[in-house]
PDB file of C-alpha atoms in Angstrom:
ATOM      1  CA  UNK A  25       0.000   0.000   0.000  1.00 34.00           C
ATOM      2  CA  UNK A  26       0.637   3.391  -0.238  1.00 34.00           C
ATOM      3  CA  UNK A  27       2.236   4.331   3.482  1.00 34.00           C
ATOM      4  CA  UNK A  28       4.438   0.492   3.684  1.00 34.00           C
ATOM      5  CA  UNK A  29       8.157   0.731   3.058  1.00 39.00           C
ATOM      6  CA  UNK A  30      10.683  -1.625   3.513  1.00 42.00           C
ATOM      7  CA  UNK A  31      11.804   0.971   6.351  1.00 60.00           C
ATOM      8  CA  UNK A  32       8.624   0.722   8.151  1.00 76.00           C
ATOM      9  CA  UNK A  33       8.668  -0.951  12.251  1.00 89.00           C
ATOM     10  CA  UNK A  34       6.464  -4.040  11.956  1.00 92.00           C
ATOM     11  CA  UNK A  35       4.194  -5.653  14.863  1.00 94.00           C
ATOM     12  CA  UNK A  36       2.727  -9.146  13.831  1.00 95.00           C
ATOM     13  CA  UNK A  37       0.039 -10.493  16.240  1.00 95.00           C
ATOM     14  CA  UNK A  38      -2.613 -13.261  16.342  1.00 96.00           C
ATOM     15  CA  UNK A  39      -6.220 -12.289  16.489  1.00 96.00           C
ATOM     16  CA  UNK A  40      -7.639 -12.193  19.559  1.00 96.00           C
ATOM     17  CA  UNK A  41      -4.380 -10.886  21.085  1.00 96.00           C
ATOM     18  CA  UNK A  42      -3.414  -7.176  22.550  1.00 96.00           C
ATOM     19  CA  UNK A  43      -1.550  -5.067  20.188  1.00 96.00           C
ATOM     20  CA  UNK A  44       0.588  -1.852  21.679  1.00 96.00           C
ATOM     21  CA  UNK A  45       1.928   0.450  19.097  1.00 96.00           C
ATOM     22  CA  UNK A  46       4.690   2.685  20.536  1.00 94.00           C
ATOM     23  CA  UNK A  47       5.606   6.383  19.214  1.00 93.00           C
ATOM     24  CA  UNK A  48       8.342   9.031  20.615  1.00 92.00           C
ATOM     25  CA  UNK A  49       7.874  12.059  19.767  1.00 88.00           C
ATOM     26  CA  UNK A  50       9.845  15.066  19.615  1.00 83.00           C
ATOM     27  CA  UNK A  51       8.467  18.429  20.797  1.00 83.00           C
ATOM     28  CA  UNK A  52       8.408  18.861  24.208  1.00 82.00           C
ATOM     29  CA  UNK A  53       5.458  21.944  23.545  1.00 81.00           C
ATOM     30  CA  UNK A  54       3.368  19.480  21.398  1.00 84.00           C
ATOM     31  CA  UNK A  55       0.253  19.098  23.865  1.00 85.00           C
ATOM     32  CA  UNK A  56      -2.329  17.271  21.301  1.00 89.00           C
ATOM     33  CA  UNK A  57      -1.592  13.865  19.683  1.00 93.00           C
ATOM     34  CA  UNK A  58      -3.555  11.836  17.792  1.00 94.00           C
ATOM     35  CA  UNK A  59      -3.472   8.153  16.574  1.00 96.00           C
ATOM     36  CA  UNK A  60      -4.121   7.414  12.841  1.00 96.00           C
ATOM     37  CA  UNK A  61      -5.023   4.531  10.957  1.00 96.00           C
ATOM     38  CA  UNK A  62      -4.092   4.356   7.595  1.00 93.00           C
ATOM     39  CA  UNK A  63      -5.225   1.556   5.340  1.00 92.00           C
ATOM     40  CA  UNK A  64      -4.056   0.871   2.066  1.00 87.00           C
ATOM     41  CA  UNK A  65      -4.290   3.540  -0.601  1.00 85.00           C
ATOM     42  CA  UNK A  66      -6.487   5.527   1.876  1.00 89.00           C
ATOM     43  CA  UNK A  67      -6.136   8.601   3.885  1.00 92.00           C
ATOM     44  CA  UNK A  68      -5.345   9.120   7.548  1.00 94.00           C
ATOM     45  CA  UNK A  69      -8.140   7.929   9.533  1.00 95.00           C
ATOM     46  CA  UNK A  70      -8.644   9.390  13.151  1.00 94.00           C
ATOM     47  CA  UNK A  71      -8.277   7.138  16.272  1.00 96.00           C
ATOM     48  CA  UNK A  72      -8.174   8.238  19.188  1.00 96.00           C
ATOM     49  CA  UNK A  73      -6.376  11.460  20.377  1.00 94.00           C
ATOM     50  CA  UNK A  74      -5.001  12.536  24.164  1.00 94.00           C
ATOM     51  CA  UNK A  75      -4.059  16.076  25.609  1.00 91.00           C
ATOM     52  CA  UNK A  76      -1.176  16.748  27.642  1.00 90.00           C
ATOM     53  CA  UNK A  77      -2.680  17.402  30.809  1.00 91.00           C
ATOM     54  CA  UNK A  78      -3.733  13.348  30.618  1.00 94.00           C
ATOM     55  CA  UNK A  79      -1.804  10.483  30.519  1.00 95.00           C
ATOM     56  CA  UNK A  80      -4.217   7.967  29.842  1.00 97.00           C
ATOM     57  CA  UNK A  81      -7.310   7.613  27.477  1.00 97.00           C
ATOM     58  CA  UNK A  82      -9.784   4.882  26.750  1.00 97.00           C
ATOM     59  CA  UNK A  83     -11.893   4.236  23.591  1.00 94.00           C
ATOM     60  CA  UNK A  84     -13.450   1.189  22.047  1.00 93.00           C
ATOM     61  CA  UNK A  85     -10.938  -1.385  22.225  1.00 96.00           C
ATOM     62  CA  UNK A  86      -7.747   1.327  22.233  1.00 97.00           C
ATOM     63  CA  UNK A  87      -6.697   3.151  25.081  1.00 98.00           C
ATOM     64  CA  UNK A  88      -3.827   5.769  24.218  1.00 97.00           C
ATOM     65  CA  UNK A  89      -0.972   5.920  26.923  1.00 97.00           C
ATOM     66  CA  UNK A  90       1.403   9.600  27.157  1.00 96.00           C
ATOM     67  CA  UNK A  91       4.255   9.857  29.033  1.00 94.00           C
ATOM     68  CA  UNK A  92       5.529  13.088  28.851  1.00 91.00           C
ATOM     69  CA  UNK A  93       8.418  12.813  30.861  1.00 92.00           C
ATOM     70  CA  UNK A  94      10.192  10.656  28.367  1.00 92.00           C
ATOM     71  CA  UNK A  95       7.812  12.228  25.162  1.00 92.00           C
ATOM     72  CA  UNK A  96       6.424   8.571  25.235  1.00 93.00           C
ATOM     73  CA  UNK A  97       3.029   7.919  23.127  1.00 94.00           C
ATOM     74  CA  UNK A  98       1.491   4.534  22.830  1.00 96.00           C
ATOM     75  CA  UNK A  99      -1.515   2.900  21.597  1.00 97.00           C
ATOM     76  CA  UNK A 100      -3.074  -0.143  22.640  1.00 97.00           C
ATOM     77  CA  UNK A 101      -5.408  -2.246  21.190  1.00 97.00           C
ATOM     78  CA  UNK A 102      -7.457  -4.694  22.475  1.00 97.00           C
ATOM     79  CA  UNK A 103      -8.564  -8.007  21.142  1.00 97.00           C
ATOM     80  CA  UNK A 104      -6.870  -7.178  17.847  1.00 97.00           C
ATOM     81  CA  UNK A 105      -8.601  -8.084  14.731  1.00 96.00           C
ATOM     82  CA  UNK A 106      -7.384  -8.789  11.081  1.00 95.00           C
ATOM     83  CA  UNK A 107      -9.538  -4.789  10.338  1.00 95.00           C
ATOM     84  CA  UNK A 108      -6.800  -3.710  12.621  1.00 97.00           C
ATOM     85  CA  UNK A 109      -4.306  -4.440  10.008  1.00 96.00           C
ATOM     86  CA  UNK A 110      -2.848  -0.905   8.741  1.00 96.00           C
ATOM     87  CA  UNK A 111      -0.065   1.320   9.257  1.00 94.00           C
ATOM     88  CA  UNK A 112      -0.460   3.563  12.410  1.00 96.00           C
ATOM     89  CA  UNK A 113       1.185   6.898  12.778  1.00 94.00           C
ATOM     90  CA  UNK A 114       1.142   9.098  15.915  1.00 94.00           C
ATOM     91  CA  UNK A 115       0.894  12.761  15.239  1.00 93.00           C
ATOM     92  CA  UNK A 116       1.420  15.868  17.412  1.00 91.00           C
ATOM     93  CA  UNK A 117       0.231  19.395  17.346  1.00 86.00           C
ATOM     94  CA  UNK A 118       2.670  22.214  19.022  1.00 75.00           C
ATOM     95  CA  UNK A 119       0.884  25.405  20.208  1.00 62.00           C
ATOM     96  CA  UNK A 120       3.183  27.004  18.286  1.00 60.00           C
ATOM     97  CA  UNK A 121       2.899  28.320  14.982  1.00 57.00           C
ATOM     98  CA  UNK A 122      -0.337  29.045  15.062  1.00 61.00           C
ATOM     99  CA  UNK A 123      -1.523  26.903  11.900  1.00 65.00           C
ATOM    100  CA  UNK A 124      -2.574  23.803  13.917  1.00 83.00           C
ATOM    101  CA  UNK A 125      -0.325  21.786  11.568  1.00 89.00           C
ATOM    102  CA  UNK A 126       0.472  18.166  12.393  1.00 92.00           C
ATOM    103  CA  UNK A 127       3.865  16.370  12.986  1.00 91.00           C
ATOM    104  CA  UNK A 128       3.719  12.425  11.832  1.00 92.00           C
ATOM    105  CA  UNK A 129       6.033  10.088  13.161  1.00 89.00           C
ATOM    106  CA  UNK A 130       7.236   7.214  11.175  1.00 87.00           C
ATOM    107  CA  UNK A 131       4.667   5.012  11.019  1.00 91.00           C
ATOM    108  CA  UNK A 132       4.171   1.549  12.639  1.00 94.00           C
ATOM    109  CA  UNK A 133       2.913  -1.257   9.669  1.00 94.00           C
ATOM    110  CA  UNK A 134       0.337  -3.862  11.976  1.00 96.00           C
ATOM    111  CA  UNK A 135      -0.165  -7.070  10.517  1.00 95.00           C
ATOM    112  CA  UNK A 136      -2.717  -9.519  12.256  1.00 95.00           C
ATOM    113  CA  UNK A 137      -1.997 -13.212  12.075  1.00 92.00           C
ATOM    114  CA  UNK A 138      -5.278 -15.643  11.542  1.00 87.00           C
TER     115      UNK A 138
ATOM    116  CA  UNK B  18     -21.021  10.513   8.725  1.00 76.00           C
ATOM    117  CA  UNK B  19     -19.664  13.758   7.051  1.00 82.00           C
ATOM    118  CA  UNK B  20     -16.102  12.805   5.240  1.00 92.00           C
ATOM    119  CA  UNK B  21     -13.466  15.209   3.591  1.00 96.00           C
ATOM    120  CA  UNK B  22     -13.667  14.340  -0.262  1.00 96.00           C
ATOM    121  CA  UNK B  23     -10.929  14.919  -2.884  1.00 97.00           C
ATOM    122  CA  UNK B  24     -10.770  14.651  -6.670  1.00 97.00           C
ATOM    123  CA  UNK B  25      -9.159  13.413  -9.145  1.00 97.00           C
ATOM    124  CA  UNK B  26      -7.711  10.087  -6.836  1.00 96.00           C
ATOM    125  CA  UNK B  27      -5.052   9.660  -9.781  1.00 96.00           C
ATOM    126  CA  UNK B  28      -3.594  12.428 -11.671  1.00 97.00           C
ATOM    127  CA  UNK B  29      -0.612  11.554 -13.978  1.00 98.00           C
ATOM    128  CA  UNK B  30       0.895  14.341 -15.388  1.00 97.00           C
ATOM    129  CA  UNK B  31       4.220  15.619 -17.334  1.00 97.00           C
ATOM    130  CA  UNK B  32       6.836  17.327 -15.699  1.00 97.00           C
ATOM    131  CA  UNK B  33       6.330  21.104 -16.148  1.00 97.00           C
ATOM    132  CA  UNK B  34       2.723  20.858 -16.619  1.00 97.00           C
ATOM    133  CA  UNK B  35       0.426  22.595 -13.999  1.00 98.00           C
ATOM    134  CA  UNK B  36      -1.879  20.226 -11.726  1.00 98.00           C
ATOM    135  CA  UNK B  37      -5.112  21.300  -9.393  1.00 98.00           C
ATOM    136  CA  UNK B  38      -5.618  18.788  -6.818  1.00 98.00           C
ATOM    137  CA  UNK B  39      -9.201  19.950  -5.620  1.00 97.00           C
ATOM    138  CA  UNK B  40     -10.639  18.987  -1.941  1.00 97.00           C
ATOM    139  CA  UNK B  41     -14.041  19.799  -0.484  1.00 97.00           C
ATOM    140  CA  UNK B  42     -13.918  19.739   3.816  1.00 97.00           C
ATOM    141  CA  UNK B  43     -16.557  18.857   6.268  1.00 95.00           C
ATOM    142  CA  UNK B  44     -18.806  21.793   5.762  1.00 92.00           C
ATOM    143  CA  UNK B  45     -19.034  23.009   8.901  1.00 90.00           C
ATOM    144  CA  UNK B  46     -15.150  23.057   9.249  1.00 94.00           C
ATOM    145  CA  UNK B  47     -12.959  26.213   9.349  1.00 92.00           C
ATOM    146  CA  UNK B  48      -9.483  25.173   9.502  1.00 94.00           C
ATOM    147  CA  UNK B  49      -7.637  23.720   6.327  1.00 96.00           C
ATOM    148  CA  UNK B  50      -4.839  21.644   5.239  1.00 97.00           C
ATOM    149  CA  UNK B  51      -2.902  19.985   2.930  1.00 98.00           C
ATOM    150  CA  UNK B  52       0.073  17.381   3.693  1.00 98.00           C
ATOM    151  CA  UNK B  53       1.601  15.278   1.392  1.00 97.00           C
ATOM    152  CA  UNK B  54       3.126  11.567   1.587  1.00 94.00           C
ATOM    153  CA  UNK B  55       5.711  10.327  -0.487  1.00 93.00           C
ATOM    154  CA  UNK B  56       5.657   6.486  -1.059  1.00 87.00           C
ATOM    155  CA  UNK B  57       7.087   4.471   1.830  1.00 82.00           C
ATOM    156  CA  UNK B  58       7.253   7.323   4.254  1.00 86.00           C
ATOM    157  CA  UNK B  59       5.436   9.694   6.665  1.00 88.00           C
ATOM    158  CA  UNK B  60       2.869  12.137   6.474  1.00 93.00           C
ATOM    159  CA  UNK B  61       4.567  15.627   5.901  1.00 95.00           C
ATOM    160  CA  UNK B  62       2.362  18.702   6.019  1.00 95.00           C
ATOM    161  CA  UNK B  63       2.287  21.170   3.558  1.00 97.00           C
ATOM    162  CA  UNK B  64       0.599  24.407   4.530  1.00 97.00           C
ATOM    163  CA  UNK B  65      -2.850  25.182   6.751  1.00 95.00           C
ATOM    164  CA  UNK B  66      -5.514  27.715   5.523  1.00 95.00           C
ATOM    165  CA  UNK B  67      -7.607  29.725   7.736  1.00 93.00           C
ATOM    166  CA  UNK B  68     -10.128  32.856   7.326  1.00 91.00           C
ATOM    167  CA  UNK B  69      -9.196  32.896   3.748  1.00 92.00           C
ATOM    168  CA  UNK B  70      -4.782  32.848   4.328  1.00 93.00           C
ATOM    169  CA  UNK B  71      -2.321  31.097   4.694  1.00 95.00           C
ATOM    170  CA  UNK B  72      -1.674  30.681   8.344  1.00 92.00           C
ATOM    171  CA  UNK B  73       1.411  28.426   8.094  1.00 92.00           C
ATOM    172  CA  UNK B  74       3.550  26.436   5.514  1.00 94.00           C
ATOM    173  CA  UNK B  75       6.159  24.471   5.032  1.00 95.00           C
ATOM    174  CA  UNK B  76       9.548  24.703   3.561  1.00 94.00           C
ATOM    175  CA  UNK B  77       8.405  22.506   1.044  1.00 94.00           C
ATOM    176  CA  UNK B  78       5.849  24.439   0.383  1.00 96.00           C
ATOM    177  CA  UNK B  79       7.214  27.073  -2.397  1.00 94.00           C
ATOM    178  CA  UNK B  80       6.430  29.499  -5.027  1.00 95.00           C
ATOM    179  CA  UNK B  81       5.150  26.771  -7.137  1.00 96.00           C
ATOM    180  CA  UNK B  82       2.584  25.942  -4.810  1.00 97.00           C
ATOM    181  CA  UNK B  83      -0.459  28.140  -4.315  1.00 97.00           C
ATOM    182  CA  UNK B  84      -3.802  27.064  -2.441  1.00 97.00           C
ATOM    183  CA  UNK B  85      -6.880  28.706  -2.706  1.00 95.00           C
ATOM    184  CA  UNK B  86     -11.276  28.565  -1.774  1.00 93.00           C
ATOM    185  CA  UNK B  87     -12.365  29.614  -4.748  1.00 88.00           C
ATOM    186  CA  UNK B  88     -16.027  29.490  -2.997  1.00 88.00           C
ATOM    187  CA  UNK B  89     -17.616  27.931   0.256  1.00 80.00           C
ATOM    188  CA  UNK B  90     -17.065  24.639  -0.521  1.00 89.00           C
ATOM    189  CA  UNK B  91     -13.557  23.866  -2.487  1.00 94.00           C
ATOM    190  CA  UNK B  92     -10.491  24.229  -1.247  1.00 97.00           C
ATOM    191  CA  UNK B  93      -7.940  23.769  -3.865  1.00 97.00           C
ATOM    192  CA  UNK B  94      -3.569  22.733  -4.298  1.00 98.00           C
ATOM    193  CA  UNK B  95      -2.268  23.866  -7.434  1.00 98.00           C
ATOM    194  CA  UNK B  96       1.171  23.233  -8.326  1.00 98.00           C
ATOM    195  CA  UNK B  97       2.183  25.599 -10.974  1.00 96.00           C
ATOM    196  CA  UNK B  98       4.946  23.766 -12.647  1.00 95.00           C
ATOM    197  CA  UNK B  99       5.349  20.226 -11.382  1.00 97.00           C
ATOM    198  CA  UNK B 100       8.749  18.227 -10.910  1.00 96.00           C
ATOM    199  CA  UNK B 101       9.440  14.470 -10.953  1.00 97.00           C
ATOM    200  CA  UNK B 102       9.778  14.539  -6.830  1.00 96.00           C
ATOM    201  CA  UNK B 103       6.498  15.989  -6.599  1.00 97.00           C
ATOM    202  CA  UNK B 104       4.885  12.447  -7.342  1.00 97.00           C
ATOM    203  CA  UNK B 105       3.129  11.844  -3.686  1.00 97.00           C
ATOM    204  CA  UNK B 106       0.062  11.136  -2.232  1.00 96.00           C
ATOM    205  CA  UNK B 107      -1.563  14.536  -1.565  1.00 98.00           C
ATOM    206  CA  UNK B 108      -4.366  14.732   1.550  1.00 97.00           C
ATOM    207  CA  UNK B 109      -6.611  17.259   2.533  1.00 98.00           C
ATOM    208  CA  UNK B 110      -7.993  17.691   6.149  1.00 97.00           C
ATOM    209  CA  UNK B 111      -9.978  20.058   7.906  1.00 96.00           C
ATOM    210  CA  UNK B 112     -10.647  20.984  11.295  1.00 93.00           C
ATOM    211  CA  UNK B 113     -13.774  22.811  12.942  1.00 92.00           C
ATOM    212  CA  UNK B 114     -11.608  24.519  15.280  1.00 87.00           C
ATOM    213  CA  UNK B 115      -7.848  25.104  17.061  1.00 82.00           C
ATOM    214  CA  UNK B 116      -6.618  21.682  18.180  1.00 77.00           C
ATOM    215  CA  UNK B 117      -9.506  20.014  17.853  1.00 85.00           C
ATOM    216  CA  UNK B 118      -9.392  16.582  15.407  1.00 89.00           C
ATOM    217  CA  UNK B 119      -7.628  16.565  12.158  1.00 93.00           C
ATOM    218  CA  UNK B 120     -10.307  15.009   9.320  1.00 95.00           C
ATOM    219  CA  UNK B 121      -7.959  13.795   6.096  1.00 96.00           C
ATOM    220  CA  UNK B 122      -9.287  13.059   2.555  1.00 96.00           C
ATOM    221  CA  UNK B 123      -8.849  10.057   0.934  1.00 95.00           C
ATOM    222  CA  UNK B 124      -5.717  11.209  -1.031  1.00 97.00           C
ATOM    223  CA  UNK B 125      -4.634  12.169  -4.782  1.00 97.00           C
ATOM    224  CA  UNK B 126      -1.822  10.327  -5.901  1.00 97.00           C
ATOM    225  CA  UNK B 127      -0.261  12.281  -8.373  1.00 98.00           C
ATOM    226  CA  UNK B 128       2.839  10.361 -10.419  1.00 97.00           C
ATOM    227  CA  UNK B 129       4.824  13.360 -12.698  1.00 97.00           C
ATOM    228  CA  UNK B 130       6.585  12.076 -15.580  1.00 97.00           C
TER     229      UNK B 130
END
């Protein structure tokens, strides 16, 4: 697909298991990130997000982890499914700048094992 | 479920040539973007649109590329004179307001010959 290259960090799991998908990141003023799920030949699709005044956020089957101590993201998901399979970037969003833009990371390629 | 929408989802074009990559947000949305992804690696923004200017851009983001809302609903990229490294996957997204969630297109991959 579009967003896999031989470069990319790969996490194969069997269905049913717990996936965690791990992200540093690199601006210590970022205070909004976001988890994206990007299939094949698609766009970006929203996950979950977390501000920086939490450290822990639960959705449907992901819950998103921040550390900022260490400017430590991660995303977990439960009871993975072969739908899960994508790449997954975390992105960040710096007050500063003033245009909102977003920082991706490198991308994590998730492949789920029948 | 309202969904950014982008057209053309291929454009191949010649080197030189000017492209429009077009892009209509959520509706109700007031903050715009385009990034860019070139195959096999991350996301890279391109320049964010807001009240009807630019509010930030990238280095990437040169005189050959312009963006513009021609009306309420489009929100266009044009590349004026397009080079072989500007073959990418191109996304919009839009935003209803500051930090909230990022919405992205699903993409126009333009190749340049």
């Amino acid at each position: 697909g579009e967003s896999v290259g031989l470069h990319l960090p790969t996490l194969s799991v069997q269905e049913g298991d717990n996936s965690i998908i791990n992200c540093a990141y690199s601006n210590s003023a970022s205070d909004y990130f976001i988890w994206y799920k990007q299939e094949s030949g698609k766009g970006p699709q929203f996950i979950i997000d977390i501000r920086s005044n939490m450290d822990k956020r639960q959705g449907q089957r992901v819950t998103v982890l921040l550390n900022k101590t260490v400017k430590h993201l991660s995303l977990q998901i439960a009871a993975t499914q072969p739908g899960d399979s994508a790449v997954y970037f975390c992105a960040e969003n710096p007050l500063t700048g003033g245009g909102n833009k977003l920082t991706f990371g490198t991308g994590t390629q998730l492949k789920v094992e029948l | 479920e309202p969904e950014v929408t982008q057209t053309p989802s291929h454009q191949v074009t010649q080197m030189g040539q000017e492209v429009i990559l077009r892009c209509v947000p959520i509706s109700n949305h007031l903050y715009f973007y385009w990034y860019r992804q070139i195959l096999g690696q991350k996301v890279e923004f391109l320049v964010s649109f807001y009240n009807n200017e630019i509010s930030e851009k990238s280095e990437i983001f040169d005189d050959q590329f312009s963006v513009e809302r021609p009306d309420g609903s489009n929100f266009t990229l044009k590349i004026r004179s397009t080079k072989l490294e500007d073959s990418a996957m191109y996304f919009c997204a839009s935003m209803s307001g500051p930090q909230e969630t990022q919405y992205f297109g699903p993409g126009t991959r333009l190749l340049v010959l």
